[in-house]
Coordinates of C-alpha atoms in Angstrom, one line a residue:
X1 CA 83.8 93.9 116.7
X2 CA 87.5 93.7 116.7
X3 CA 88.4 92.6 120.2
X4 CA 92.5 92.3 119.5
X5 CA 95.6 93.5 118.3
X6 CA 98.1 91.0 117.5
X7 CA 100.9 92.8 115.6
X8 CA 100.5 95.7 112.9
X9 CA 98.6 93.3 110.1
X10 CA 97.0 90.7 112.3
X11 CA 93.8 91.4 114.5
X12 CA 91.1 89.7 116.2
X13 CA 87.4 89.8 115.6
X14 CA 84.0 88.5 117.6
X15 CA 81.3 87.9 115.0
X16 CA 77.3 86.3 115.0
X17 CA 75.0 87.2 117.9
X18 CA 75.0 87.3 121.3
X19 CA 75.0 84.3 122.9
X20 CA 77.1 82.7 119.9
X21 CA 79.5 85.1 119.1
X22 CA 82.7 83.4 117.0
X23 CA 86.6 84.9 117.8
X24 CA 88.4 84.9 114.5
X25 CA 91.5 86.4 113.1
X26 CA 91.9 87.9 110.3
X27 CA 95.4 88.5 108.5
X28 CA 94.9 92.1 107.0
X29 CA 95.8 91.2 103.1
X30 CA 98.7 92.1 100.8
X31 CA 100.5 93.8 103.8
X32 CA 103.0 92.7 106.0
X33 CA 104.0 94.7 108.8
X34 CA 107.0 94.9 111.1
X35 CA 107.4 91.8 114.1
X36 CA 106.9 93.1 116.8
X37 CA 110.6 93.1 118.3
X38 CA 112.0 94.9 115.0
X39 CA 112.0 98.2 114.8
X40 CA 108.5 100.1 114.3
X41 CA 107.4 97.1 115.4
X42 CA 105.0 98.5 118.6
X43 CA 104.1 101.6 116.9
X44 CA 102.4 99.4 113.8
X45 CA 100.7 97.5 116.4
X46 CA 99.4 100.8 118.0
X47 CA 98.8 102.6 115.2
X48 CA 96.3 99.8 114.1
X49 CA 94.8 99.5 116.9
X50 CA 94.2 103.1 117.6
X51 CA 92.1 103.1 113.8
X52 CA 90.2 99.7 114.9
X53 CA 89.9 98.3 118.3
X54 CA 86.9 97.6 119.7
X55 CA 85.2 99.4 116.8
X56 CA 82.7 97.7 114.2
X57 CA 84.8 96.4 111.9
X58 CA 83.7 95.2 108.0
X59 CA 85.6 92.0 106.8
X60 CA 86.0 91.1 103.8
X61 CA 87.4 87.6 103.5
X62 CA 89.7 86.5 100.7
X63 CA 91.4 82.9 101.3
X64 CA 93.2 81.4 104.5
X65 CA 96.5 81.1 105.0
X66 CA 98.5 78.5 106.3
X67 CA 98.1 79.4 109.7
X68 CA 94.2 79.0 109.7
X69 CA 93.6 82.8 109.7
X70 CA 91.6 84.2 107.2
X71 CA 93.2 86.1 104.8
X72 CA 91.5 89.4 103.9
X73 CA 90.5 93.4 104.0
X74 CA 89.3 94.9 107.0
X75 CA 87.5 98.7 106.9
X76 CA 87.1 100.3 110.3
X77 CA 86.4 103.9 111.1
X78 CA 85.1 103.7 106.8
X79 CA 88.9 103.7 106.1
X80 CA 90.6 100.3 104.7
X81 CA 93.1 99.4 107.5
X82 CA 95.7 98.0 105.5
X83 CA 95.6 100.7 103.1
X84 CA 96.2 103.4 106.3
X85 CA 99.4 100.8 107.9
X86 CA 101.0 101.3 104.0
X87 CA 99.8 105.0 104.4
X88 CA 101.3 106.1 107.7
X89 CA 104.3 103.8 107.0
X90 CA 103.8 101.3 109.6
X91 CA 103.6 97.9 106.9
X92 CA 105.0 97.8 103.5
X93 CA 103.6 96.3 100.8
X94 CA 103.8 92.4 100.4
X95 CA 104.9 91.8 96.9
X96 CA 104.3 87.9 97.3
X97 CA 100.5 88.5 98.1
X98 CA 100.0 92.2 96.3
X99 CA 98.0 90.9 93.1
X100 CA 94.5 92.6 93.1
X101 CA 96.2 95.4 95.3
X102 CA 97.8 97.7 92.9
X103 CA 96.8 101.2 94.4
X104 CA 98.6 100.4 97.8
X105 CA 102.0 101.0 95.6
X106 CA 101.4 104.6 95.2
X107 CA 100.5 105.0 98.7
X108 CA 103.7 102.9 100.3
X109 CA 105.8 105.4 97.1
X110 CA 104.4 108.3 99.0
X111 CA 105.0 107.4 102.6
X112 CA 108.6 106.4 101.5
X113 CA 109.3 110.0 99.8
X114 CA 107.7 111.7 103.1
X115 CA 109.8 109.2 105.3
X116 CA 107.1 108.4 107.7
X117 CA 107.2 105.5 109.6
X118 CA 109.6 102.7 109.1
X119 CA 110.7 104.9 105.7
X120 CA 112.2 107.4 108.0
X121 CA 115.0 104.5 109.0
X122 CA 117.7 105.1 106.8
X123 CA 118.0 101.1 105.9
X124 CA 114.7 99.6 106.7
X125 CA 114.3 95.7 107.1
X126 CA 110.9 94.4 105.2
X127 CA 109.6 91.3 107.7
X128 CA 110.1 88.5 104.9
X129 CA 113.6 88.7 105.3
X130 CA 113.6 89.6 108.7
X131 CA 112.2 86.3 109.4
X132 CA 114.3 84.8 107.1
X133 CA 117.6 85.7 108.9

């Protein structure tokens, strides 16, 4: 059950049975999504929420990162949701991190050529170097 939203590629989930249930976040994989006081920022957040919280989520887990989180793909709603934040615009792909996800390309191509999302910003800012500055 994902019980959180922290940003547009970062959410938090309650797993095992009741009575022992387990909070752990997960880093949605090969994305990475605008912070949340850039631009697009909120609407990434809410735009992954609205497809998975509280909703049954599947995880699938692929390696941690250096922050603890596990590092992997999350389906809710029997879509992938880092597949729908490159879709709808609200994450581009994360190069760095992209090996093994190949067929989000086309789909980040197509929502920049439709400008939706952060694509319709004339100059958009990916996170890395956001964070960077």
């Amino acid at each position: 059950m994902v019980v959180a939203i922290t940003d547009g590629d970062t959410l938090k989930v309650r797993c095992g049975e009741p009575g022992a249930f387990e909070q752990i976040t997960i880093r949605l994989g090969a994305i990475d999504a605008p912070e949340k006081k850039m631009p697009f920022g909120n609407r990434s957040k809410q735009t992954l929420s609205d497809l998975c919280y509280q909703v049954q989520a599947t995880i699938t887990p692929k390696t941690k990162d250096r922050y603890g989180r596990t590092v992997g793909d999350v389906e809710c709603r029997g879509l992938d949701a880092g597949a729908e934040q490159i879709r709808t615009g609200m994450a581009w792909v994360y190069e760095r991190y992209a090996k093994g996800y190949e067929a989000l390309y086309p789909l980040q191509e197509a929502a920049r050529s439709a400008q939706v999302g952060l694509w319709s910003d004339p100059a958009p800012v990916p996170p890395w170097e956001w964070r960077h500055q």
